């Protein structure tokens, strides 16, 4: 059962993500990052690989793509805020 991140969990999980370019949204409990690629095909290829993990983990990003940029927002709808799954997916997106 996935749960909203506790204050203690946030203290360990969020700093590394903020260091790698994720930011917390002011108006909801979510994180956002814009990934930039060489061109549209590279961006879309990355989205395709990311989508396979999202589907495997049943945890899906809110994202938009404009040419070579993909803006990703992560939050866990089932709990109304950030959970471990968001940190896990964020780390995967950074690594892809
Ligand atoms: C029914 C289905 O398992 C849920 O809607 C899953 C699907 N993907 C999801 N993705 C995200 N980001 N948050 C969720 O709460 C979520 N829930």
CSV table of C-alpha atoms and ligand atoms in Angstrom, one decimal:
chain,number,residue,atom,x,y,z
A,1,UNK,CA,0.0,0.0,0.0
A,2,UNK,CA,1.5,3.3,-1.1
A,3,UNK,CA,1.4,6.2,1.4
A,4,UNK,CA,2.1,9.8,1.3
A,5,UNK,CA,5.7,10.7,2.2
A,6,UNK,CA,6.1,11.4,5.9
A,7,UNK,CA,8.1,14.4,7.0
A,8,UNK,CA,11.0,12.2,7.8
A,9,UNK,CA,11.0,10.5,4.5
A,10,UNK,CA,10.8,13.8,2.7
A,11,UNK,CA,14.0,14.9,4.5
A,12,UNK,CA,16.0,12.1,2.9
A,13,UNK,CA,14.2,11.7,-0.4
A,14,UNK,CA,13.7,15.2,-1.6
A,15,UNK,CA,17.2,16.9,-1.3
A,16,UNK,CA,18.9,14.6,-3.9
A,17,UNK,CA,16.0,15.2,-6.3
A,18,UNK,CA,16.1,19.0,-5.8
A,19,UNK,CA,19.9,18.8,-6.4
A,20,UNK,CA,19.3,17.1,-9.8
A,21,UNK,CA,16.8,19.8,-11.0
A,22,UNK,CA,13.4,18.7,-9.7
A,23,UNK,CA,11.4,21.5,-8.0
A,24,UNK,CA,8.4,21.3,-5.7
A,25,UNK,CA,5.2,22.9,-6.9
A,26,UNK,CA,3.8,25.7,-4.9
A,27,UNK,CA,0.2,24.8,-5.3
A,28,UNK,CA,0.2,21.0,-5.0
A,29,UNK,CA,2.3,18.3,-3.4
A,30,UNK,CA,4.2,17.4,-6.6
A,31,UNK,CA,7.6,17.7,-8.2
A,32,UNK,CA,8.4,19.0,-11.7
A,33,UNK,CA,11.4,18.9,-14.0
A,34,UNK,CA,12.0,19.8,-17.6
A,35,UNK,CA,14.2,17.5,-19.6
A,36,UNK,CA,15.8,18.8,-22.8
A,37,UNK,CA,17.0,16.7,-25.7
A,38,UNK,CA,18.7,17.2,-29.0
A,39,UNK,CA,15.6,16.9,-31.0
A,40,UNK,CA,12.0,15.6,-31.1
A,41,UNK,CA,12.9,12.0,-32.0
A,42,UNK,CA,15.4,11.8,-29.0
A,43,UNK,CA,12.8,13.3,-26.7
A,44,UNK,CA,10.1,10.9,-27.9
A,45,UNK,CA,12.4,7.9,-27.6
A,46,UNK,CA,13.1,8.8,-24.0
A,47,UNK,CA,9.4,9.2,-23.3
A,48,UNK,CA,8.8,5.7,-24.8
A,49,UNK,CA,11.4,4.1,-22.5
A,50,UNK,CA,10.0,6.1,-19.5
A,51,UNK,CA,6.5,4.9,-20.4
A,52,UNK,CA,7.6,1.2,-20.1
A,53,UNK,CA,8.7,1.8,-16.5
A,54,UNK,CA,5.6,3.8,-15.7
A,55,UNK,CA,3.4,1.0,-17.0
A,56,UNK,CA,5.5,-1.7,-15.2
A,57,UNK,CA,5.3,0.1,-11.9
A,58,UNK,CA,1.7,1.3,-12.5
A,59,UNK,CA,2.8,4.8,-11.8
A,60,UNK,CA,2.3,7.4,-14.5
A,61,UNK,CA,3.7,10.8,-15.0
A,62,UNK,CA,1.8,14.0,-16.0
A,63,UNK,CA,3.9,15.2,-18.8
A,64,UNK,CA,3.9,17.5,-21.9
A,65,UNK,CA,6.3,17.4,-24.8
A,66,UNK,CA,7.1,20.4,-27.0
A,67,UNK,CA,9.6,19.4,-29.7
A,68,UNK,CA,12.8,18.6,-27.8
A,69,UNK,CA,11.5,19.3,-24.3
A,70,UNK,CA,9.6,17.1,-21.9
A,71,UNK,CA,8.1,18.6,-18.7
A,72,UNK,CA,7.3,16.0,-16.2
A,73,UNK,CA,5.1,16.4,-13.0
A,74,UNK,CA,5.2,13.6,-10.5
A,75,UNK,CA,2.6,13.0,-7.8
A,76,UNK,CA,0.6,10.1,-6.6
A,77,UNK,CA,-3.1,10.6,-7.3
A,78,UNK,CA,-4.2,7.8,-5.1
A,79,UNK,CA,-2.8,9.5,-2.0
A,80,UNK,CA,-3.2,13.1,-3.1
A,81,UNK,CA,0.5,13.9,-2.9
A,82,UNK,CA,4.1,12.6,-3.1
A,83,UNK,CA,4.9,9.0,-2.3
A,84,UNK,CA,7.9,6.7,-2.6
A,85,UNK,CA,6.8,5.9,-6.1
A,86,UNK,CA,7.4,9.5,-7.2
A,87,UNK,CA,10.9,9.4,-5.9
A,88,UNK,CA,11.5,6.0,-7.6
A,89,UNK,CA,10.2,7.2,-10.9
A,90,UNK,CA,12.1,10.5,-10.7
A,91,UNK,CA,15.3,8.6,-10.1
A,92,UNK,CA,14.6,6.4,-13.1
A,93,UNK,CA,13.8,9.3,-15.3
A,94,UNK,CA,17.1,11.0,-14.3
A,95,UNK,CA,19.0,7.8,-15.1
A,96,UNK,CA,17.4,6.9,-18.5
B,1,LIG,C1,-6.2,2.3,-11.0
B,1,LIG,C2,-4.7,2.5,-11.1
B,1,LIG,O1,-4.0,1.5,-10.5
B,1,LIG,C3,-4.3,3.8,-10.5
B,1,LIG,O2,-5.1,4.8,-11.1
B,1,LIG,C4,-2.8,4.1,-10.6
B,1,LIG,C5,-2.3,4.3,-12.1
B,1,LIG,N1,-1.2,5.3,-12.2
B,1,LIG,C6,-1.0,6.2,-11.2
B,1,LIG,N2,-0.1,7.1,-11.4
B,1,LIG,C7,0.1,8.1,-10.5
B,1,LIG,N3,1.0,9.0,-10.8
B,1,LIG,N4,-0.6,8.1,-9.4
B,1,LIG,C8,-1.5,7.2,-9.1
B,1,LIG,O3,-2.1,7.3,-8.0
B,1,LIG,C9,-1.7,6.2,-10.0
B,1,LIG,N5,-2.6,5.2,-9.8
